Short mmCIF file of C-alpha atoms and ligand atoms in Angstrom, two decimals:
data_model
loop_
_atom_site.label_atom_id
_atom_site.label_comp_id
_atom_site.label_asym_id
_atom_site.label_seq_id
_atom_site.Cartn_x
_atom_site.Cartn_y
_atom_site.Cartn_z
CA MET A 33 68.88 59.59 75.57
CA SER A 34 69.57 60.81 79.07
CA LYS A 35 67.07 61.48 81.83
CA VAL A 36 66.08 64.47 83.93
CA ASP A 37 67.21 64.19 87.54
CA VAL A 38 65.11 66.01 90.08
CA LEU A 39 66.01 67.85 93.27
CA LEU A 40 63.08 68.92 95.44
CA GLY A 41 62.04 69.71 99.01
CA LEU A 42 60.27 67.06 101.10
CA GLN A 43 58.94 69.31 103.86
CA TRP A 44 57.30 72.75 103.94
CA GLY A 45 60.04 74.47 101.92
CA ASP A 46 63.41 76.03 102.80
CA GLU A 47 65.14 72.67 103.13
CA GLY A 48 68.30 74.07 101.52
CA LYS A 49 67.47 73.37 97.86
CA GLY A 50 69.43 76.38 96.58
CA LYS A 51 72.65 75.33 98.29
CA VAL A 52 72.36 71.72 97.16
CA VAL A 53 71.54 72.58 93.53
CA ASP A 54 74.57 74.87 93.48
CA VAL A 55 76.70 71.99 94.81
CA LEU A 56 75.32 69.50 92.26
CA THR A 57 75.48 71.86 89.25
CA PRO A 58 79.03 70.85 88.17
CA GLN A 59 77.62 67.36 87.45
CA TYR A 60 74.95 68.74 85.05
CA ASP A 61 74.71 70.68 81.79
CA VAL A 62 71.30 72.28 82.35
CA ILE A 63 69.49 73.39 85.52
CA ALA A 64 65.75 74.02 85.11
CA ARG A 65 63.10 75.39 87.45
CA PHE A 66 59.70 73.74 86.79
CA GLN A 67 57.18 75.43 89.11
CA GLY A 68 56.62 78.19 91.65
CA GLY A 69 57.79 81.74 91.25
CA PRO A 70 59.19 84.50 93.42
CA ASN A 71 57.53 83.02 96.49
CA ALA A 72 60.71 80.93 96.56
CA GLY A 73 63.92 82.13 98.18
CA HIS A 74 66.89 79.88 97.47
CA THR A 75 70.06 80.79 99.34
CA LEU A 76 73.57 80.12 98.06
CA GLU A 77 76.76 80.80 100.00
CA PHE A 78 80.36 80.53 98.81
CA ASN A 79 83.60 82.53 99.02
CA GLY A 80 82.01 84.80 101.61
CA ILE A 81 79.14 85.64 99.22
CA LYS A 82 75.52 85.09 100.27
CA HIS A 83 72.94 85.26 97.52
CA VAL A 84 69.18 84.65 97.45
CA LEU A 85 67.54 83.58 94.16
CA ARG A 86 63.80 83.82 93.57
CA THR A 87 62.90 82.77 90.02
CA ILE A 88 66.32 82.11 88.54
CA PRO A 89 67.65 78.54 88.90
CA SER A 90 70.42 77.95 91.43
CA GLY A 91 72.93 76.88 88.78
CA ILE A 92 73.34 80.48 87.58
CA PHE A 93 76.69 81.09 89.29
CA HIS A 94 78.26 78.38 87.10
CA GLN A 95 78.53 80.35 83.90
CA ASP A 96 79.28 77.36 81.68
CA LYS A 97 75.89 75.80 82.54
CA ILE A 98 72.55 76.62 80.95
CA ASN A 99 69.75 77.64 83.31
CA VAL A 100 66.13 77.41 82.20
CA ILE A 101 62.97 78.93 83.61
CA GLY A 102 60.35 76.39 82.51
CA ASN A 103 56.74 76.84 81.40
CA GLY A 104 55.45 75.83 84.85
CA VAL A 105 57.14 78.79 86.55
CA LEU A 106 55.56 82.20 87.22
CA ILE A 107 57.60 85.31 86.44
CA GLU A 108 57.04 88.70 88.05
CA PRO A 109 59.07 90.89 85.65
CA ARG A 110 59.90 93.59 88.19
CA ILE A 111 61.15 91.09 90.78
CA PHE A 112 62.97 89.23 88.01
CA LYS A 113 64.71 92.43 86.92
CA GLY A 114 65.86 92.97 90.51
CA GLU A 115 67.26 89.45 90.56
CA VAL A 116 69.15 90.02 87.32
CA GLU A 117 70.59 93.30 88.63
CA ALA A 118 71.67 91.69 91.91
CA LEU A 119 73.54 89.06 89.89
CA THR A 120 75.18 91.75 87.72
CA GLU A 121 76.44 93.41 90.90
CA LYS A 122 78.15 90.14 91.75
CA GLY A 123 79.75 89.96 88.32
CA VAL A 124 77.30 87.42 86.86
CA ASP A 125 75.80 88.25 83.46
CA ALA A 126 72.69 86.06 83.45
CA THR A 127 71.75 87.02 79.87
CA ARG A 128 74.49 84.62 78.70
CA ASN A 129 73.23 81.38 80.22
CA LEU A 130 69.61 81.86 81.29
CA TYR A 131 66.79 80.88 78.90
CA ILE A 132 63.12 81.53 79.58
CA SER A 133 60.08 79.62 78.39
CA LEU A 134 57.71 81.59 76.16
CA LYS A 135 54.93 79.70 77.93
CA ALA A 136 55.83 80.77 81.48
CA HIS A 137 52.96 82.80 82.93
CA LEU A 138 53.34 86.37 84.13
CA ILE A 139 52.48 87.73 87.55
CA LEU A 140 50.84 91.12 87.02
CA PRO A 141 50.88 93.83 89.70
CA SER A 142 47.13 93.27 89.96
CA HIS A 143 47.71 89.58 90.79
CA ARG A 144 49.60 90.84 93.81
CA LEU A 145 46.77 93.23 94.60
CA LEU A 146 44.36 90.30 94.45
CA ASP A 147 46.63 88.13 96.61
CA ALA A 148 46.53 90.84 99.30
CA ALA A 149 42.74 91.26 98.91
CA ASN A 150 42.15 87.49 99.18
CA GLU A 151 44.29 87.18 102.27
CA GLN A 152 42.57 90.14 103.93
CA ALA A 153 39.16 88.68 103.10
CA LYS A 154 40.13 85.37 104.69
CA GLY A 155 40.83 87.13 107.98
CA LYS A 156 41.96 84.66 110.64
CA ALA A 157 41.87 81.81 108.10
CA LYS A 158 44.55 83.45 105.94
CA ILE A 159 47.19 81.20 104.40
CA GLY A 160 50.15 83.42 105.20
CA SER A 161 50.95 83.82 101.51
CA THR A 162 54.21 85.49 100.53
CA LEU A 163 51.91 87.98 98.69
CA LYS A 164 53.80 87.64 95.45
CA GLY A 165 50.62 86.98 93.46
CA ILE A 166 51.19 83.24 93.10
CA GLY A 167 47.62 82.04 93.80
CA PRO A 168 45.89 84.60 91.53
CA ALA A 169 48.39 84.11 88.67
CA TYR A 170 47.99 80.31 88.69
CA THR A 171 44.22 80.86 88.96
CA ASP A 172 44.30 82.84 85.70
CA LYS A 173 46.49 80.16 84.10
CA VAL A 174 43.94 77.46 84.90
CA ALA A 175 41.01 79.74 84.01
CA ARG A 176 42.68 80.27 80.63
CA THR A 177 42.80 84.01 81.11
CA GLY A 178 46.49 84.38 81.98
CA LEU A 179 49.23 86.20 80.09
CA ARG A 180 52.45 84.47 79.16
CA VAL A 181 55.99 85.65 78.51
CA GLY A 182 55.46 85.12 74.77
CA ASP A 183 52.37 87.33 74.84
CA THR A 184 54.51 90.36 75.75
CA LEU A 185 55.82 90.25 72.16
CA SER A 186 52.39 90.62 70.59
CA SER A 187 50.89 93.95 69.55
CA ASP A 188 47.72 93.56 71.61
CA PHE A 189 49.58 92.88 74.87
CA ALA A 190 48.73 96.28 76.40
CA GLN A 191 45.00 95.79 75.76
CA ARG A 192 44.99 92.27 77.16
CA TYR A 193 46.93 93.47 80.18
CA GLU A 194 44.47 96.29 80.82
CA HIS A 195 41.46 93.99 80.42
CA LEU A 196 42.81 91.43 82.91
CA LYS A 197 43.86 94.13 85.35
CA GLN A 198 40.38 95.66 85.34
CA GLN A 199 38.92 92.27 86.25
CA HIS A 200 41.35 91.94 89.14
CA VAL A 201 40.65 95.44 90.40
CA GLN A 202 36.93 94.81 90.27
CA THR A 203 37.25 91.59 92.24
CA ALA A 204 39.47 93.26 94.83
CA ARG A 205 36.90 96.05 95.27
CA MET A 206 34.14 93.46 95.61
CA LEU A 207 36.16 91.90 98.43
CA GLY A 208 36.10 95.28 100.16
CA PHE A 209 39.79 95.90 99.62
CA ASP A 210 41.26 99.41 99.66
CA VAL A 211 42.47 99.34 96.07
CA ASP A 212 43.26 103.05 95.91
CA GLY A 213 45.49 102.98 98.97
CA PHE A 214 47.35 99.83 97.86
CA GLN A 215 51.12 100.01 97.59
CA LEU A 216 53.65 97.54 96.22
CA GLU A 217 57.29 97.54 97.32
CA GLY A 218 56.66 100.87 99.05
CA VAL A 219 55.29 102.73 96.02
CA PRO A 220 51.70 103.47 94.95
CA PHE A 221 50.16 100.80 92.72
CA ALA A 222 50.09 102.98 89.55
CA GLU A 223 53.75 103.82 89.92
CA TYR A 224 54.64 100.17 90.47
CA GLU A 225 52.73 99.29 87.33
CA ARG A 226 54.95 101.64 85.32
CA LEU A 227 58.07 100.03 86.78
CA TRP A 228 56.60 96.61 85.98
CA VAL A 229 55.95 97.53 82.35
CA ASP A 230 59.50 98.94 82.03
CA SER A 231 60.85 95.66 83.36
CA LEU A 232 59.48 93.77 80.37
CA GLN A 233 62.45 95.15 78.43
CA SER A 234 64.75 93.34 80.80
CA LEU A 235 62.89 90.10 80.10
CA HIS A 236 63.39 90.64 76.37
CA GLN A 237 67.19 90.62 76.78
CA PHE A 238 66.98 86.89 77.42
CA ARG A 239 66.58 83.99 75.02
CA LEU A 240 62.85 83.30 75.06
CA ILE A 241 62.40 79.72 73.94
CA SER A 242 60.05 76.77 73.65
CA SER A 243 61.81 75.18 76.58
CA GLU A 244 60.09 71.81 76.11
CA TYR A 245 61.83 71.41 72.73
CA PHE A 246 65.10 72.66 74.14
CA ILE A 247 65.12 70.27 77.10
CA ASN A 248 64.06 67.24 75.08
CA GLN A 249 66.77 68.03 72.53
CA CYS A 250 69.32 68.22 75.36
CA LEU A 251 68.19 64.79 76.57
CA ARG A 252 68.49 63.33 73.07
CA GLU A 253 72.04 64.66 72.89
CA GLY A 254 72.85 62.88 76.15
CA LYS A 255 73.15 66.12 78.14
CA LYS A 256 72.49 66.00 81.86
CA VAL A 257 69.52 68.00 83.10
CA LEU A 258 68.65 68.76 86.73
CA ALA A 259 65.14 69.96 87.59
CA GLU A 260 65.09 72.26 90.64
CA GLY A 261 61.96 72.31 92.75
CA ALA A 262 60.64 75.21 94.75
CA GLN A 263 58.61 75.06 97.98
CA GLY A 264 58.20 71.54 99.38
CA SER A 265 56.00 68.46 99.01
CA MET A 266 53.83 69.37 102.00
CA LEU A 267 52.95 72.62 100.21
CA ASP A 268 51.82 70.77 97.05
CA ILE A 269 48.42 71.92 95.76
CA ASP A 270 47.06 68.34 95.66
CA PHE A 271 48.91 66.54 98.43
CA GLY A 272 49.94 69.27 100.86
CA SER A 273 48.04 70.53 103.88
CA TYR A 274 45.28 72.08 101.71
CA PRO A 275 44.26 74.92 101.72
CA PHE A 276 47.47 75.94 103.50
CA VAL A 277 49.56 75.20 100.43
CA THR A 278 51.00 76.95 97.42
CA SER A 279 49.22 76.83 94.05
CA SER A 280 51.46 74.44 92.10
CA ASN A 281 52.46 70.78 92.02
CA THR A 282 55.71 70.79 93.92
CA VAL A 283 56.13 67.01 93.63
CA THR A 284 57.97 65.13 90.85
CA ALA A 285 54.82 65.05 88.71
CA GLY A 286 55.24 68.83 88.37
CA VAL A 287 58.49 68.26 86.47
CA CYS A 288 56.60 66.62 83.60
CA SER A 289 54.02 69.38 83.24
CA GLY A 290 56.39 72.20 84.19
CA LEU A 291 59.13 71.33 81.72
CA GLY A 292 57.38 69.19 79.12
CA VAL A 293 59.25 65.97 79.76
CA ALA A 294 57.66 62.52 79.75
CA PRO A 295 57.40 60.54 83.02
CA SER A 296 59.70 57.93 81.48
CA ALA A 297 62.35 60.64 81.08
CA VAL A 298 62.61 61.22 84.83
CA GLY A 299 65.76 59.70 86.34
CA ARG A 300 66.93 60.04 89.93
CA VAL A 301 64.78 61.95 92.37
CA MET A 302 66.81 63.56 95.13
CA GLY A 303 64.71 64.70 98.05
CA ILE A 304 65.95 67.21 100.60
CA THR A 305 64.99 67.30 104.24
CA LYS A 306 66.30 69.30 107.13
CA ALA A 307 67.44 67.24 110.12
CA TYR A 308 64.53 68.97 111.89
CA CYS A 309 61.49 70.70 110.41
CA THR A 310 60.27 74.24 109.72
CA ARG A 311 57.23 75.91 108.28
CA VAL A 312 56.54 79.55 107.44
CA GLY A 313 52.99 80.83 107.18
CA ALA A 314 49.83 79.27 108.55
CA GLY A 315 48.65 75.66 108.55
CA PRO A 316 49.10 72.41 110.44
CA PHE A 317 52.52 71.40 111.68
CA PRO A 318 52.23 68.30 113.92
CA THR A 319 55.78 68.35 115.33
CA GLU A 320 55.92 72.11 115.99
CA LEU A 321 57.66 73.06 119.23
CA PHE A 322 56.36 75.99 121.25
CA ASP A 323 59.09 75.77 123.89
CA ALA A 324 62.72 76.80 124.39
CA THR A 325 63.90 74.03 122.03
CA GLY A 326 61.75 75.47 119.23
CA ASP A 327 63.22 78.91 119.92
CA GLN A 328 66.71 77.42 119.89
CA LEU A 329 66.14 75.78 116.48
CA CYS A 330 64.89 79.11 115.12
CA ARG A 331 67.80 81.09 116.56
CA LEU A 332 70.63 78.65 115.79
CA GLY A 333 69.21 77.72 112.39
CA HIS A 334 68.64 81.40 111.46
CA GLU A 335 65.12 80.36 110.60
CA PHE A 336 63.75 83.56 109.12
CA GLY A 337 62.06 83.56 105.72
CA SER A 338 64.48 84.48 102.93
CA VAL A 339 61.61 86.23 101.06
CA THR A 340 59.49 87.78 103.81
CA GLY A 341 61.85 87.79 106.82
CA ARG A 342 59.10 86.16 108.91
CA PRO A 343 60.32 83.83 111.67
CA ARG A 344 59.85 80.21 110.63
CA ARG A 345 58.00 77.86 112.94
CA CYS A 346 60.31 75.05 114.11
CA GLY A 347 59.91 71.48 115.33
CA TRP A 348 61.28 67.94 115.20
CA ILE A 349 61.65 66.02 111.94
CA ASP A 350 58.37 64.36 110.93
CA LEU A 351 58.87 60.89 109.42
CA VAL A 352 55.15 60.45 108.75
CA ALA A 353 55.32 63.44 106.42
CA LEU A 354 58.72 62.42 105.07
CA ARG A 355 57.59 58.90 104.17
CA TYR A 356 54.53 60.39 102.45
CA ALA A 357 56.73 62.78 100.48
CA CYS A 358 59.14 59.97 99.50
CA MET A 359 56.19 57.95 98.23
CA LEU A 360 54.63 60.80 96.22
CA ASN A 361 57.92 61.80 94.64
CA GLY A 362 59.53 58.41 94.09
CA VAL A 363 62.57 59.65 95.99
CA THR A 364 65.68 57.62 95.14
CA ASP A 365 68.17 59.53 97.32
CA LEU A 366 67.87 61.62 100.46
CA PHE A 367 69.87 64.74 101.16
CA VAL A 368 69.86 65.83 104.81
CA THR A 369 70.69 69.45 105.69
CA LYS A 370 71.35 71.44 108.86
CA PRO A 371 72.14 68.76 111.47
CA ASP A 372 74.82 71.25 112.65
CA VAL A 373 72.03 73.42 114.07
CA MET A 374 71.50 70.74 116.74
CA ASP A 375 75.24 70.30 117.58
CA ASP A 376 74.72 71.42 121.18
CA PHE A 377 71.51 69.52 121.87
CA ASP A 378 71.57 66.88 124.64
CA GLU A 379 68.74 65.06 122.95
CA VAL A 380 67.26 65.04 119.44
CA LYS A 381 63.80 63.71 118.60
CA MET A 382 62.04 62.25 115.57
CA CYS A 383 58.30 61.77 115.02
CA THR A 384 57.65 58.24 113.72
CA ALA A 385 53.83 58.14 113.96
CA TYR A 386 50.82 60.30 114.84
CA SER A 387 48.49 59.56 117.71
CA ILE A 388 44.93 60.71 116.97
CA ASP A 389 42.26 60.11 119.63
CA GLY A 390 44.51 57.45 121.17
CA GLN A 391 44.94 55.61 117.83
CA GLN A 392 48.35 55.50 116.20
CA THR A 393 48.73 56.04 112.48
CA THR A 394 51.64 56.35 110.09
CA GLU A 395 49.50 58.02 107.42
CA ILE A 396 48.72 61.70 106.94
CA PRO A 397 45.01 62.05 107.78
CA PHE A 398 42.66 63.84 105.38
CA ASN A 399 41.56 66.20 108.15
CA LEU A 400 45.10 67.15 109.10
CA ASN A 401 43.95 70.74 109.63
CA THR A 402 41.28 70.10 112.18
CA VAL A 403 42.22 66.93 114.03
CA LYS A 404 44.37 67.03 117.16
CA ILE A 405 47.62 65.18 116.51
CA GLU A 406 50.06 64.02 119.18
CA PRO A 407 53.40 63.18 117.57
CA VAL A 408 54.85 59.84 118.69
CA LEU A 409 58.49 60.75 119.35
CA LYS A 410 61.64 58.65 119.39
CA SER A 411 64.56 60.12 121.31
CA PHE A 412 68.24 60.07 120.33
CA ALA A 413 71.30 61.18 122.30
CA GLY A 414 72.83 64.40 120.96
CA TRP A 415 76.32 64.34 119.40
CA LYS A 416 77.53 67.39 121.31
CA GLN A 417 80.23 68.44 118.91
CA SER A 418 80.57 70.76 115.97
CA VAL A 419 80.10 68.90 112.69
CA SER A 420 80.66 71.77 110.24
CA GLY A 421 84.40 71.20 109.88
CA ILE A 422 84.15 67.46 109.22
CA HIS A 423 84.99 66.45 105.67
CA ALA A 424 84.03 62.78 105.41
CA TYR A 425 80.67 61.16 106.14
CA GLY A 426 82.46 58.35 107.99
CA GLN A 427 83.93 60.88 110.42
CA LEU A 428 80.58 62.19 111.61
CA PRO A 429 80.01 61.51 115.33
CA GLN A 430 78.45 58.14 116.09
CA ASN A 431 75.33 59.66 117.67
CA LEU A 432 74.61 61.69 114.54
CA ARG A 433 75.25 58.58 112.42
CA SER A 434 72.69 56.67 114.51
CA TYR A 435 70.18 59.48 114.00
CA LEU A 436 70.80 59.51 110.23
CA ASP A 437 70.57 55.70 110.09
CA ALA A 438 67.15 55.96 111.76
CA ILE A 439 66.01 58.48 109.12
CA GLU A 440 67.06 55.99 106.43
CA GLN A 441 65.31 53.11 108.14
CA GLU A 442 62.11 55.00 108.84
CA SER A 443 61.90 56.54 105.35
CA GLY A 444 63.12 53.47 103.49
CA VAL A 445 65.40 55.68 101.35
CA HIS A 446 69.18 55.81 101.55
CA ILE A 447 70.96 59.04 102.42
CA MET A 448 73.14 60.30 99.60
CA ALA A 449 74.74 63.23 101.38
CA VAL A 450 74.61 65.50 104.41
CA SER A 451 75.09 69.26 104.45
CA THR A 452 76.69 70.75 107.56
CA SER A 453 76.78 74.53 106.97
CA PRO A 454 75.31 77.14 104.61
CA ASP A 455 78.53 77.12 102.60
CA ARG A 456 78.97 75.33 99.28
CA LYS A 457 82.07 73.53 100.61
CA ASP A 458 80.32 71.73 103.48
CA VAL A 459 78.63 68.70 101.91
CA LEU A 460 79.58 65.14 102.84
CA PHE A 461 78.64 62.49 100.28
CA LYS A 462 78.11 59.08 101.79
P1 GDP B 581 65.61 76.69 100.00
O1 GDP B 581 64.41 77.55 99.83
O2 GDP B 581 65.26 75.24 100.11
O3 GDP B 581 66.67 76.93 98.99
O4 GDP B 581 66.23 77.08 101.42
P2 GDP B 581 66.45 78.57 101.99
O5 GDP B 581 67.61 79.18 101.30
O6 GDP B 581 65.18 79.34 102.00
O7 GDP B 581 66.74 78.25 103.50
C1 GDP B 581 67.79 77.40 103.90
C2 GDP B 581 68.72 78.20 104.83
O8 GDP B 581 69.59 77.31 105.48
C3 GDP B 581 69.60 79.19 104.08
O9 GDP B 581 69.85 80.29 104.91
C4 GDP B 581 70.87 78.39 103.84
O10 GDP B 581 72.02 79.22 103.71
C5 GDP B 581 70.94 77.58 105.10
N1 GDP B 581 71.56 76.25 104.97
C6 GDP B 581 71.52 75.37 103.94
N2 GDP B 581 72.13 74.20 104.27
C7 GDP B 581 72.58 74.36 105.54
C8 GDP B 581 73.27 73.50 106.46
O11 GDP B 581 73.60 72.37 106.18
N3 GDP B 581 73.53 74.03 107.70
C9 GDP B 581 73.19 75.30 108.06
N4 GDP B 581 73.48 75.70 109.29
N5 GDP B 581 72.54 76.11 107.23
C10 GDP B 581 72.23 75.65 105.98
P1 IMO B 582 61.17 77.85 98.91
O1 IMO B 582 61.30 77.49 97.45
C1 IMO B 582 58.64 78.12 102.43
C2 IMO B 582 54.45 79.17 101.81
C3 IMO B 582 53.99 80.53 102.29
C4 IMO B 582 52.54 80.23 102.60
C5 IMO B 582 52.15 79.25 101.48
C6 IMO B 582 51.48 79.91 100.29
O2 IMO B 582 62.07 78.95 99.32
O3 IMO B 582 61.30 76.63 99.75
P2 IMO B 582 52.23 81.51 98.34
O4 IMO B 582 53.05 82.78 98.33
O5 IMO B 582 52.83 80.42 97.52
O6 IMO B 582 50.80 81.77 98.02
O7 IMO B 582 52.24 81.02 99.87
O8 IMO B 582 53.36 78.65 101.07
N1 IMO B 582 55.60 79.22 100.89
C7 IMO B 582 56.85 78.85 101.24
N2 IMO B 582 57.35 78.45 102.42
N3 IMO B 582 59.45 78.17 101.35
C8 IMO B 582 58.97 78.54 100.15
O9 IMO B 582 59.69 78.46 99.02
C9 IMO B 582 57.61 78.95 100.06
N4 IMO B 582 56.82 79.40 99.07
C10 IMO B 582 55.59 79.54 99.59
O10 IMO B 582 54.69 80.92 103.44
O11 IMO B 582 52.42 79.56 103.82
MG1 MG B 583 63.51 79.23 100.71
#
């Protein structure tokens, strides 16, 4: 019986999960997404190709590996169809090696309508959602009113769809939202709905399975399974900076409910962190930089959302948050990405504690959203050389090694590897 290894983000998302999963895929037989939906944007780069995946696991370019969309994931059929077509254009036939859980919930066009209505109603307090319908679709799942992939095969699907949609439309109107003027992807709502319904056919080209049986059978056969997280631990519905979070459990616990594997079947937990920190959307971000250094991180790190194109907020790495994430996830190995972005920096900083009203703490406070936090920063000399061409961990410049050693010491978790460019080839295992 083998175990499920996990790869997930330890910050506010966009840590480089897509790239790292793609790099690790040759070591596995099955790659499975366990939560989130098309709010995710996972970027892969190799052989001059750049590709962004949304719902499809990042092992899809390795055609001898099975990719699974688990029951904990949300599927928006129209977006999914676009993803499949984009892969076809790159010569990848996903119908061969992508399986989908019958229990995965659907994002309806009216979930996206409701997402927009909720955000508008929140006004200044809006979350900065990707507006992909994530919150409303998970709400229906928990309220036991949602529709699942398997339901699309039943004869009363159209009626159930219509019933749920009417409820959403009513709620959006109650919120004062301009339902009639609402457009999705540049087309009127009713037209988008038709495209959405057509896209269900695309979904039906895939093997729709009880993925919990499939994955447990793989484990019994000794196959190696990698669970790919979306978003990051600080966006977790329970432990993130609530309410500025996403609507799923992004931490390791989500693997058990999102794939149907027992806690005892979880093996290594690889946690990814950038060498600095970013956040897209609203919510607290204690180490955020509002100065030229922040702008430099954004510019040099190409920190623009892969889903929405919004500029990401940038700041120093936050070890208070990282330690918290390592604890929640049971991280066994750290994967550090993007130190190359700071190649030219004279000085690099790390937040090791928070100062709140003159008191230092190394814990995330409950009232993270409202309290004024001064990050306690430790300074490190920059390495002032390009690290992207280096091909052995031992050859990294001493100043970067010292910085990485400090991350290990402060987090209490050893670093397994460092990524030094967007490309698949630039990963240095320690
Ligand atoms: P994900 O959501 O965690 O998969 O991350 P995203 O794909 O949204 O964002 C990470 C971005 O950083 C992408 O544009 C990647 O191509 C890029 N990237 C990943 N690793 C590295 C790295 O080590 N160095 C640099 N410079 N870019 C990287
Ligand atoms: P990946 O997998 C970064 C953020 C949104 C918003 C909040 C809620 O690429 O790392 P939602 O659409 O889920 O209702 O948005 O969460 N968010 C992400 N930020 N990376 C992501 O995914 C994200 N998915 C959601 O910006 O602040
Ligand atoms: Mg992303």
